[in-house]
Short mmCIF file of C-alpha atoms and ligand atoms in Angstrom, two decimals:
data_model
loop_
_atom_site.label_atom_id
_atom_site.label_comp_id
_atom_site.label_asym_id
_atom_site.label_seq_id
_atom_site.Cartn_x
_atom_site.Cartn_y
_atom_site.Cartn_z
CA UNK W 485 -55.53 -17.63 14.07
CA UNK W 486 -51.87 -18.17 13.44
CA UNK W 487 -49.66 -17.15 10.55
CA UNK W 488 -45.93 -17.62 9.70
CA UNK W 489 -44.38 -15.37 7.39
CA UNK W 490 -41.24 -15.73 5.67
CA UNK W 491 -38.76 -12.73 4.44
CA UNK W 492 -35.98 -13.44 2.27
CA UNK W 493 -36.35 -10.30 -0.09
CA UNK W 494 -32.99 -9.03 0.84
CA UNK W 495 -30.07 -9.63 3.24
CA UNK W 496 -32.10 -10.98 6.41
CA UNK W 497 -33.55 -15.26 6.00
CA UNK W 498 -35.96 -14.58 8.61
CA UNK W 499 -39.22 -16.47 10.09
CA UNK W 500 -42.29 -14.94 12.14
CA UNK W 501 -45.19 -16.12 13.53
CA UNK W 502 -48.08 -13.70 15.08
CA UNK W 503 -51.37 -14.97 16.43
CA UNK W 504 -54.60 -12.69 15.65
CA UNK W 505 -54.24 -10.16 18.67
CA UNK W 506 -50.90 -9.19 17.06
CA UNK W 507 -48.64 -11.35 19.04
CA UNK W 508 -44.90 -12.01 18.13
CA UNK W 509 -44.96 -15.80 19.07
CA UNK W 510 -41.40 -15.99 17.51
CA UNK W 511 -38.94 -13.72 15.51
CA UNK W 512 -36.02 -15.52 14.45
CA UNK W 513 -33.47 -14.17 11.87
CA UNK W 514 -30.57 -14.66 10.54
CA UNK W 515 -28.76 -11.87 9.11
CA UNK W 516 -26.08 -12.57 6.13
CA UNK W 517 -24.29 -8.65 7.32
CA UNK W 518 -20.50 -10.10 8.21
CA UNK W 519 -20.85 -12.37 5.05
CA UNK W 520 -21.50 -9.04 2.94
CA UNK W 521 -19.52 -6.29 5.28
CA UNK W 522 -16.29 -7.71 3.37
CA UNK W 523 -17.30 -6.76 0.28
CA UNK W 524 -18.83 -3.52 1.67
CA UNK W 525 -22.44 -4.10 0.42
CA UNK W 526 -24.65 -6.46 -0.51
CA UNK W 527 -23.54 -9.48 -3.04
CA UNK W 528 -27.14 -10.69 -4.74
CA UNK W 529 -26.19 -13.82 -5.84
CA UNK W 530 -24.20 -14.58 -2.53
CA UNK W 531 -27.35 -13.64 -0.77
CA UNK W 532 -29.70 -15.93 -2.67
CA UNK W 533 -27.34 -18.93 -2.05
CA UNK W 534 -27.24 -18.44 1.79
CA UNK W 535 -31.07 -17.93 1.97
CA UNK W 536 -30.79 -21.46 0.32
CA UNK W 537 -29.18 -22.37 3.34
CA UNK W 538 -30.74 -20.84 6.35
CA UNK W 539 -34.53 -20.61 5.32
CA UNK W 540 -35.52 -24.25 6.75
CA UNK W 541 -33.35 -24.20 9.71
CA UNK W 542 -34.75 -20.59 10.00
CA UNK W 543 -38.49 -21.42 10.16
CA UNK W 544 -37.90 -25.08 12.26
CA UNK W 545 -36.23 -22.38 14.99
CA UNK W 546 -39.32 -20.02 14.73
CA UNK W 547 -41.57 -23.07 15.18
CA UNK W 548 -40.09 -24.57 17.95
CA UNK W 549 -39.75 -21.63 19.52
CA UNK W 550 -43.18 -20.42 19.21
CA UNK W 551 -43.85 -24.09 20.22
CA UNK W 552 -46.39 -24.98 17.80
CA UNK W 553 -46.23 -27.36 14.63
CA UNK W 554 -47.32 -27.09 10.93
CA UNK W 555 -51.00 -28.12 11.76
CA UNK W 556 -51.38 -25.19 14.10
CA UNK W 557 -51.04 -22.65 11.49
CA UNK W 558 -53.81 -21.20 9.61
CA UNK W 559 -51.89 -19.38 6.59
CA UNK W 560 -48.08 -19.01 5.29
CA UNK W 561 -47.05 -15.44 4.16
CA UNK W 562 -44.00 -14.68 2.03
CA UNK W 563 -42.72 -11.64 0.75
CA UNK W 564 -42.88 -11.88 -2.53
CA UNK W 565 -41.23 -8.22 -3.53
CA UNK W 566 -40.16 -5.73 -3.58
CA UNK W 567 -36.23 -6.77 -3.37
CA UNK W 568 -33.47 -9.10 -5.16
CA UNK W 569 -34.77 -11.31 -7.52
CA UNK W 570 -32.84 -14.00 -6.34
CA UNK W 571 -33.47 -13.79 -2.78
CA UNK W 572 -37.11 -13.30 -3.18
CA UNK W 573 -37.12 -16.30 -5.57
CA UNK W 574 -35.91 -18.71 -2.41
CA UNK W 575 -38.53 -17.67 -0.21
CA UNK W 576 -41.28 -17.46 -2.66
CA UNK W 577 -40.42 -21.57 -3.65
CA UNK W 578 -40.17 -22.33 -0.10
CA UNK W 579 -43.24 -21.29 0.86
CA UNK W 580 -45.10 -22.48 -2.05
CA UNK W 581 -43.33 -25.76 -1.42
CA UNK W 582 -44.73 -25.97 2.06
CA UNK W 583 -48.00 -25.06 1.47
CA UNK W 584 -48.14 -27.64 -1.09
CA UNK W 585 -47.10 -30.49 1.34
CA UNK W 586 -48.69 -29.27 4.34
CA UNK W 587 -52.24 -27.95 2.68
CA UNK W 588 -51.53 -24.41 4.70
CA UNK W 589 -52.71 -21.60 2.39
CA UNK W 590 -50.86 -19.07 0.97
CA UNK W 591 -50.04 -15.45 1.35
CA UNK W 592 -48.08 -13.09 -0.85
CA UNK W 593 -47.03 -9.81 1.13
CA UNK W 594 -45.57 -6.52 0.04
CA UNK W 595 -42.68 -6.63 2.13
CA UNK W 596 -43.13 -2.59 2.06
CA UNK W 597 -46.36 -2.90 3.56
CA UNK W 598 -44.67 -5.56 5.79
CA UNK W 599 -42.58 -2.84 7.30
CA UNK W 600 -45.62 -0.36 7.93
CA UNK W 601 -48.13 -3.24 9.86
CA UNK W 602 -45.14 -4.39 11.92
CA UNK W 603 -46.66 -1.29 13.69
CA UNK W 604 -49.55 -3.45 14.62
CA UNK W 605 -47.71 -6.28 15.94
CA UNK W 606 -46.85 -6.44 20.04
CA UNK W 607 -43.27 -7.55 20.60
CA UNK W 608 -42.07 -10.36 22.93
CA UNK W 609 -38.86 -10.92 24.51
CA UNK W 610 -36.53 -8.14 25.61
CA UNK W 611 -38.45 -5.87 23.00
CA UNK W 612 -41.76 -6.31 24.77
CA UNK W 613 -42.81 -3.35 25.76
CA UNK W 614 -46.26 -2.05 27.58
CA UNK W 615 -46.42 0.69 24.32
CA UNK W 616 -46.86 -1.78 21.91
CA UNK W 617 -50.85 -2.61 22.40
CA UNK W 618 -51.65 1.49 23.27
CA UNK W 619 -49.84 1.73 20.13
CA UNK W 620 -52.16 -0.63 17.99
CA UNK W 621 -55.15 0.37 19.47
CA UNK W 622 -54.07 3.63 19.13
CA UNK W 623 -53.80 3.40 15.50
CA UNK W 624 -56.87 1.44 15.21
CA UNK W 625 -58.71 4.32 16.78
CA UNK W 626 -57.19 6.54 14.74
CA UNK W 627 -58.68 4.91 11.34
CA UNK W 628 -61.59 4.00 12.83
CA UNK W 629 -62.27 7.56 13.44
CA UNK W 630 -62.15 8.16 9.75
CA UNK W 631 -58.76 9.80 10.07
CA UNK W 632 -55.60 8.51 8.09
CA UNK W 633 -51.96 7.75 9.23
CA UNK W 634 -48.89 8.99 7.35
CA UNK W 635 -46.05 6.63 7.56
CA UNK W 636 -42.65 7.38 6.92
CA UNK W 637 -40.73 4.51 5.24
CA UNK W 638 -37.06 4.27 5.11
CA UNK W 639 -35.04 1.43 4.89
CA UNK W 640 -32.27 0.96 2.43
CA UNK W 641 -34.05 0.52 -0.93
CA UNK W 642 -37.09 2.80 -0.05
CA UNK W 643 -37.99 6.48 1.40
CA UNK W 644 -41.70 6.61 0.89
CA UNK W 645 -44.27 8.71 2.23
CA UNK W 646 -47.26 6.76 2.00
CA UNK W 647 -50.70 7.47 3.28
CA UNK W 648 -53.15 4.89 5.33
CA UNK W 649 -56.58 5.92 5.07
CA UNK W 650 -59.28 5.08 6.75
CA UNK W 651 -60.77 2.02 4.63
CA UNK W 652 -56.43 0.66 5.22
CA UNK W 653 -55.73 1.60 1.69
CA UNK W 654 -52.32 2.73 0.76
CA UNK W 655 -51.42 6.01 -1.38
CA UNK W 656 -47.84 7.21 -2.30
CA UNK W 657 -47.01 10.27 -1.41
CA UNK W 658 -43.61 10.96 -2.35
CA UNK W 659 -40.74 9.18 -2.77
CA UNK W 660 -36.98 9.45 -3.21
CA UNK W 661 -35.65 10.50 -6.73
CA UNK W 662 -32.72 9.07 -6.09
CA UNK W 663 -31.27 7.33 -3.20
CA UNK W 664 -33.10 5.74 0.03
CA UNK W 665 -31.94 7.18 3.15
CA UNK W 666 -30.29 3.69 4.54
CA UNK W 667 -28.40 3.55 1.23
CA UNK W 668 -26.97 7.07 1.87
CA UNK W 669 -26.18 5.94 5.36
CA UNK W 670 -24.38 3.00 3.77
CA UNK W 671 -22.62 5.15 1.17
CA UNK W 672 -21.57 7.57 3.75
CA UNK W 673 -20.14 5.23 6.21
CA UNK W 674 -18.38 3.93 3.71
CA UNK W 675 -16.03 7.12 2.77
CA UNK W 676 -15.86 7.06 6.19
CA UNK W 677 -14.13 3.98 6.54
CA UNK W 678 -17.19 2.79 8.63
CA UNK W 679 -17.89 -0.92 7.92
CA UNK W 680 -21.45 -2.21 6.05
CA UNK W 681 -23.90 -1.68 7.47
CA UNK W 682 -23.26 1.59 7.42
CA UNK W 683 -26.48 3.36 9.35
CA UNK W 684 -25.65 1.79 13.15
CA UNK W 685 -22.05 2.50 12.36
CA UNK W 686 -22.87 6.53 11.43
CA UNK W 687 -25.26 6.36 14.83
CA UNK W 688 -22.31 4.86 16.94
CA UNK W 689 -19.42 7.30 15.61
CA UNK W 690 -22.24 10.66 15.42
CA UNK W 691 -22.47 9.61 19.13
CA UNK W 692 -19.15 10.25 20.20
CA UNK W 693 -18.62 13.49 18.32
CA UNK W 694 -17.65 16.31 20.83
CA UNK W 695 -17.71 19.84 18.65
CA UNK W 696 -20.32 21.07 16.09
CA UNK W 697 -19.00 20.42 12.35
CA UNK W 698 -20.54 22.65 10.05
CA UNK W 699 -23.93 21.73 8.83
CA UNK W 700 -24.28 19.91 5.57
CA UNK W 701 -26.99 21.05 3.72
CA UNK W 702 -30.79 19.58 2.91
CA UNK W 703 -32.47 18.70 -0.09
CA UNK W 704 -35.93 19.89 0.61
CA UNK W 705 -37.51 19.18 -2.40
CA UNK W 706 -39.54 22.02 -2.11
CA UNK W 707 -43.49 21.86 -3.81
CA UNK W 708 -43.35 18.07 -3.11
CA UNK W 709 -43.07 15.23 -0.48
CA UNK W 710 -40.31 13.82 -2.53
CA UNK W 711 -37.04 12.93 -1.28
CA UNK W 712 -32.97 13.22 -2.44
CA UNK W 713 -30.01 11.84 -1.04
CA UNK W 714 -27.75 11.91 -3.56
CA UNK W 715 -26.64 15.31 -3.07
CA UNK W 716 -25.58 14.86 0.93
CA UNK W 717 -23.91 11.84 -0.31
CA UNK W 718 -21.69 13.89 -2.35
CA UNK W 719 -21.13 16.68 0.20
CA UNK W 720 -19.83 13.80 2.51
CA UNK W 721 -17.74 12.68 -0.16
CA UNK W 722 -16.59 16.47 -0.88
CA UNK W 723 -15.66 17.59 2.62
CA UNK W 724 -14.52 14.19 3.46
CA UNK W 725 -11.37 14.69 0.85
CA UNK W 726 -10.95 18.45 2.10
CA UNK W 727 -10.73 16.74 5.73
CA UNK W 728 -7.53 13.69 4.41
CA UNK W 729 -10.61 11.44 6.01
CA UNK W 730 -11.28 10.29 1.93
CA UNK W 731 -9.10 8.50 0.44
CA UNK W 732 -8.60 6.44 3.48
CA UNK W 733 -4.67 7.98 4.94
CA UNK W 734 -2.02 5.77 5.03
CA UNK W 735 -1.65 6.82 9.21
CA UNK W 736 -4.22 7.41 11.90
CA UNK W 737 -7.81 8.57 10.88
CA UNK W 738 -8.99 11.58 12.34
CA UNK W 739 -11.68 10.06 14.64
CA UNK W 740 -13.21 13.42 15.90
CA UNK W 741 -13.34 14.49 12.12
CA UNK W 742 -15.16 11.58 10.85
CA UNK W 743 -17.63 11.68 14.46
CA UNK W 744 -18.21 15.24 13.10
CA UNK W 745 -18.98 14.82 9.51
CA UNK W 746 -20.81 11.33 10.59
CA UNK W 747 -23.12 13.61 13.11
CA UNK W 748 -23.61 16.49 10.46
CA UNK W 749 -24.64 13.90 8.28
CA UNK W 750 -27.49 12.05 10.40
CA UNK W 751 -28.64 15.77 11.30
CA UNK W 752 -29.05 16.52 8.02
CA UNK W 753 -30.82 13.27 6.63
CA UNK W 754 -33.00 13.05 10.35
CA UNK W 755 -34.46 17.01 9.83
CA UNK W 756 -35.46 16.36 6.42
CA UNK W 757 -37.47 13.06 7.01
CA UNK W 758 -38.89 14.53 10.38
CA UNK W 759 -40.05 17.68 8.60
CA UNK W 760 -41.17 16.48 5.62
CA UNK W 761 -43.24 13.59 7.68
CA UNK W 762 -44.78 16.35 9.89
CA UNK W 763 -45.46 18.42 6.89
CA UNK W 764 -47.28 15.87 5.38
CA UNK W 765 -49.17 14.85 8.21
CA UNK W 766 -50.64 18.23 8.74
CA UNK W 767 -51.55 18.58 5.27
CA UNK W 768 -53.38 15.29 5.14
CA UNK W 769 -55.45 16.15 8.40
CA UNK W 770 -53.63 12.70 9.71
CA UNK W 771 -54.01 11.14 13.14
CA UNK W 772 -50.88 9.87 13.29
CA UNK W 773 -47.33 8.63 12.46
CA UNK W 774 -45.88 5.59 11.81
CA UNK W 775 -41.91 5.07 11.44
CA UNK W 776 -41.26 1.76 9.55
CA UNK W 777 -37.93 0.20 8.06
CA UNK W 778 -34.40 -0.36 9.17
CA UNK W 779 -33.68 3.47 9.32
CA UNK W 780 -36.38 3.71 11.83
CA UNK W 781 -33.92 1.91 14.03
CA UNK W 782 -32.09 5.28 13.74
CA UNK W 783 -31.96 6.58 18.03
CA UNK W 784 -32.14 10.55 16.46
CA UNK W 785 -34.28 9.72 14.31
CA UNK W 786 -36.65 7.80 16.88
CA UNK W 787 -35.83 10.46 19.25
CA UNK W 788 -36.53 13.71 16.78
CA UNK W 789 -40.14 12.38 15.88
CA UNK W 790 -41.48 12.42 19.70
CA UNK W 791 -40.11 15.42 20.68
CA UNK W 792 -41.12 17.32 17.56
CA UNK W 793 -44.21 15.59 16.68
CA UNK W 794 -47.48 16.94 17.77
CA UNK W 795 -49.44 13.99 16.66
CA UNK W 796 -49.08 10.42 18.69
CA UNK W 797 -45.42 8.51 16.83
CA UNK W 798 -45.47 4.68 16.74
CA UNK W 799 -42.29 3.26 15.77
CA UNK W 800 -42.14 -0.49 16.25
CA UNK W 801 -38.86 -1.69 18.48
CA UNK W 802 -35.89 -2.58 16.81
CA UNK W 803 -36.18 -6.06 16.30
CA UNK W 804 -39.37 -5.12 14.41
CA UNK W 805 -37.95 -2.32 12.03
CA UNK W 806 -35.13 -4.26 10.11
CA UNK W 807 -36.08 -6.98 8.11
CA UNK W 808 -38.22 -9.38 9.84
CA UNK W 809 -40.61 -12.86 9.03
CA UNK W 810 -42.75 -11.77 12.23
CA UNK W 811 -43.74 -8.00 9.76
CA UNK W 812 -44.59 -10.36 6.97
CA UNK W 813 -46.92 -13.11 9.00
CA UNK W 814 -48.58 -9.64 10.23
CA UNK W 815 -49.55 -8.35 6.70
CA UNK W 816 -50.14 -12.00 5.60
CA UNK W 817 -52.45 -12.22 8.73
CA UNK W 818 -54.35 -8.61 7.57
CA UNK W 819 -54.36 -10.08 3.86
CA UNK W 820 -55.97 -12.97 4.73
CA UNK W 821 -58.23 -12.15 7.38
CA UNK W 822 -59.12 -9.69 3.96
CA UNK W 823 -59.78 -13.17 2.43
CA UNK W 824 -56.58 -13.22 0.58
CA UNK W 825 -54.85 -16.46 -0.82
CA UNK W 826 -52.20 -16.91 -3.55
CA UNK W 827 -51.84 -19.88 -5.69
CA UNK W 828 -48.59 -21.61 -7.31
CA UNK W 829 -49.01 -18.78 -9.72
CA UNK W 830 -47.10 -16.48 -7.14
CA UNK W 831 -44.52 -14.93 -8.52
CA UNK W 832 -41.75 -12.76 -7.49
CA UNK W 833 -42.08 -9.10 -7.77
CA UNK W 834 -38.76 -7.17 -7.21
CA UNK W 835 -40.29 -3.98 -8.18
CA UNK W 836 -43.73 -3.94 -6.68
CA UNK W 837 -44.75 -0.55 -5.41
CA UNK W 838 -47.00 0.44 -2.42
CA UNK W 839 -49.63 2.49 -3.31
CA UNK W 840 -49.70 5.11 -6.29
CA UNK W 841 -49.89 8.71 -6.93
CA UNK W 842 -52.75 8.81 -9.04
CA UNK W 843 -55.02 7.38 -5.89
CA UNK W 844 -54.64 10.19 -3.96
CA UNK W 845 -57.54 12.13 -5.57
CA UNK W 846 -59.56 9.46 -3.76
CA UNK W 847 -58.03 11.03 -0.52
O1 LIG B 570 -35.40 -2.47 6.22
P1 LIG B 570 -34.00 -2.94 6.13
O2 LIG B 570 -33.50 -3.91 7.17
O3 LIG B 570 -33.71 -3.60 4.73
C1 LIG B 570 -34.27 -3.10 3.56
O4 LIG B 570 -35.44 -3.46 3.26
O5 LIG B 570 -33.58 -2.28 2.92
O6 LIG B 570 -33.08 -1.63 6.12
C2 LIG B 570 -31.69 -1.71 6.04
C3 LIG B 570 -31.13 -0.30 6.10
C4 LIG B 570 -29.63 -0.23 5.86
O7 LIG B 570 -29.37 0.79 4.90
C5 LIG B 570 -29.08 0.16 7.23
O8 LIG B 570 -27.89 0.93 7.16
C6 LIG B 570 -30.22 0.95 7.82
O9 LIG B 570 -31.38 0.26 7.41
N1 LIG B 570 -30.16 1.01 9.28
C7 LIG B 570 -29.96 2.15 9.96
C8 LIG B 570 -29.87 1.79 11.33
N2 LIG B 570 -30.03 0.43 11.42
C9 LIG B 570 -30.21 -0.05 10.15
N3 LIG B 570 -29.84 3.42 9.54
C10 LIG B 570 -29.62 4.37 10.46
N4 LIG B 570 -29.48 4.11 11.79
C11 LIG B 570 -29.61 2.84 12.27
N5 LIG B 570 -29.48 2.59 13.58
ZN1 LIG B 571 -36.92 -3.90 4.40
#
């Protein structure tokens, strides 16, 4: 079995293919990030015209590269939200478009969920690593035992705790009240002067930072598995115009001020979605943890979970935690192997949620 995916939800045109052991067959994505960093975020409607350009060229490069043509695949998935209207519209007509002229059926994915299986799928490349099929049968054991997994998702529209039980049903919970965690690294980096994207920037600069700033504080939220960022945002802001880091000076910035405030930051924002994760886990009696979404790219982050986690981690590689098509032909493969298909009546969802509170009783 063979299934493409394609993600366009966002900032990312991107086109995977998997085969039905997990397989990344090909992964190939082209990211829009210098043709938003001048603007210093994300332009919708300047996304949804360049998705216009790169999604065919996009999936022709994932087929040939996979080596295969449109009569060896058994299924097309698309994301078909959560994200920007207008970018999810160009996928969602694409895909449609194709199955229509090719007689490949079609899946719509939660490009949330997208994230979480990309924890299933086995890299190739220079990403390829032995971990990733003890990780997936790993987590198949897990569920299979009757236990759940509690997956972490942060990315920069979403910070979700959501629960995996055993029967692969999803349950929220808790969320952010406010900001996601990769739009707080965005926001930060940008009083910063750090360029867009902002979360590798704050990883590079925190990296070079020589002396301990003072802490900034955490939102903990306490009572719930809910999330804020809005608050460290503002102390960033606050002690980044004490520091004559914010408003950018007219001379030299202080570069072991900003690695300083840049490190307290990512401390601050890593401990809270470590402990909060682990937390959760325990309560939940889980198995084990998945990472998922372009924070989990995060090297603290990545690095906090193992050495504080008592349960097995699986974070998928790099490649496989910002936005990717090969995430989305992974959920499209579990949706259809669940006897999924879509018709034209697909529509885009740029809200769709994973999961809900009021499931968890079920738990
Ligand atoms: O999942 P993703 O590619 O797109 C969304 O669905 O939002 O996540 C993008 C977010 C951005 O906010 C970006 O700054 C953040 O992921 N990000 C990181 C790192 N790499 C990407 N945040 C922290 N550290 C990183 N290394
Ligand atoms: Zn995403």
């Amino acid at each position: 079995m063979i299934v493409l995916g394609i993600e366009t939800s966002c900032d990312e045109t991107s086109a995977g293919i998997v085969d039905e052991s997990g397989a990344v067959l090909a992964n190939t994505v082209a990211t829009q990030v210098d043709i938003h960093a001048r603007y210093g975020g994300i332009v919708p409607e300047v996304a949804s015209r360049q998705h216009v350009i790169d999604v065919r060229p996009v999936i022709e490069t994932a087929l040939s590269t996979a080596e295969l043509s449109w009569s060896d695949l058994d299924a097309l998935a698309v994301t078909h939200g959560p994200g920007l209207a207008g970018s999810l519209i160009v996928g969602v007509n694409v895909a449609k478009g194709l199955c229509a002229s090719t007689g490949i059926p079609l899946v719509g994915v939660n490009h949330l969920e997208g994230h979480i299986l990309a924890a299933w799928a086995v890299a190739a490349g220079k990403d390829a690593g032995e971990d990733d099929r003890k990780d997936r049968e790993l987590l198949d054991g897990v569920l299979g035992d009757g236990k759940s997994v509690m997956c972490l998702l942060v990315s920069g529209g979403h910070t979700e705790l959501v629960l995996l039980d055993s029967d692969r049903q999803f349950h929220l919970v808790g969320e952010t009240r406010d900001d996601a965690a990769g739009e707080a690294f965005d926001k930060s980096a940008r009083v910063l002067g750090l360029r867009y994207p902002g979360g590798p920037e704050i990883q590079r600069v925190a990296a070079t930072a020589t002396v301990e700033a003072e802490p900034l504080s955490r939102a903990w939220m306490k009572g719930s598995y809910d999330f804020s960022f809005s608050g460290i945002k503002t102390a960033v802001l606050n002690r980044a115009r004490r520091e004559g880091i914010y408003p950018k000076p007219e001379g030299e910035i202080p570069a072991e001020m900003v690695a300083g405030l840049a490190k307290a930051f990512q401390d601050s924002v890593v401990d809270v979605l470590v402990t909060k994760t682990l937390e959760a886990a325990a309560q939940y009696e889980c198995g084990a943890i998945i990472v998922a979404g372009g924070v989990a790219a995060n090297g603290p982050l990545r690095e906090a979970f193992f050495s504080r986690s008592d349960l097995p981690v699986v974070i998928p590689p790099i490649s496989l935690c910002t936005d990717n098509g090969a995430m989305i032909a992974m959920s499209g493969l579990a949706r259809f192997t669940d006897g999924r298909r879509d018709g034209w009546s697909l529509d885009v969802e740029p809200g769709l949620r994973i999961g809900s509170r009021d499931r968890l009783a079920a738990v």
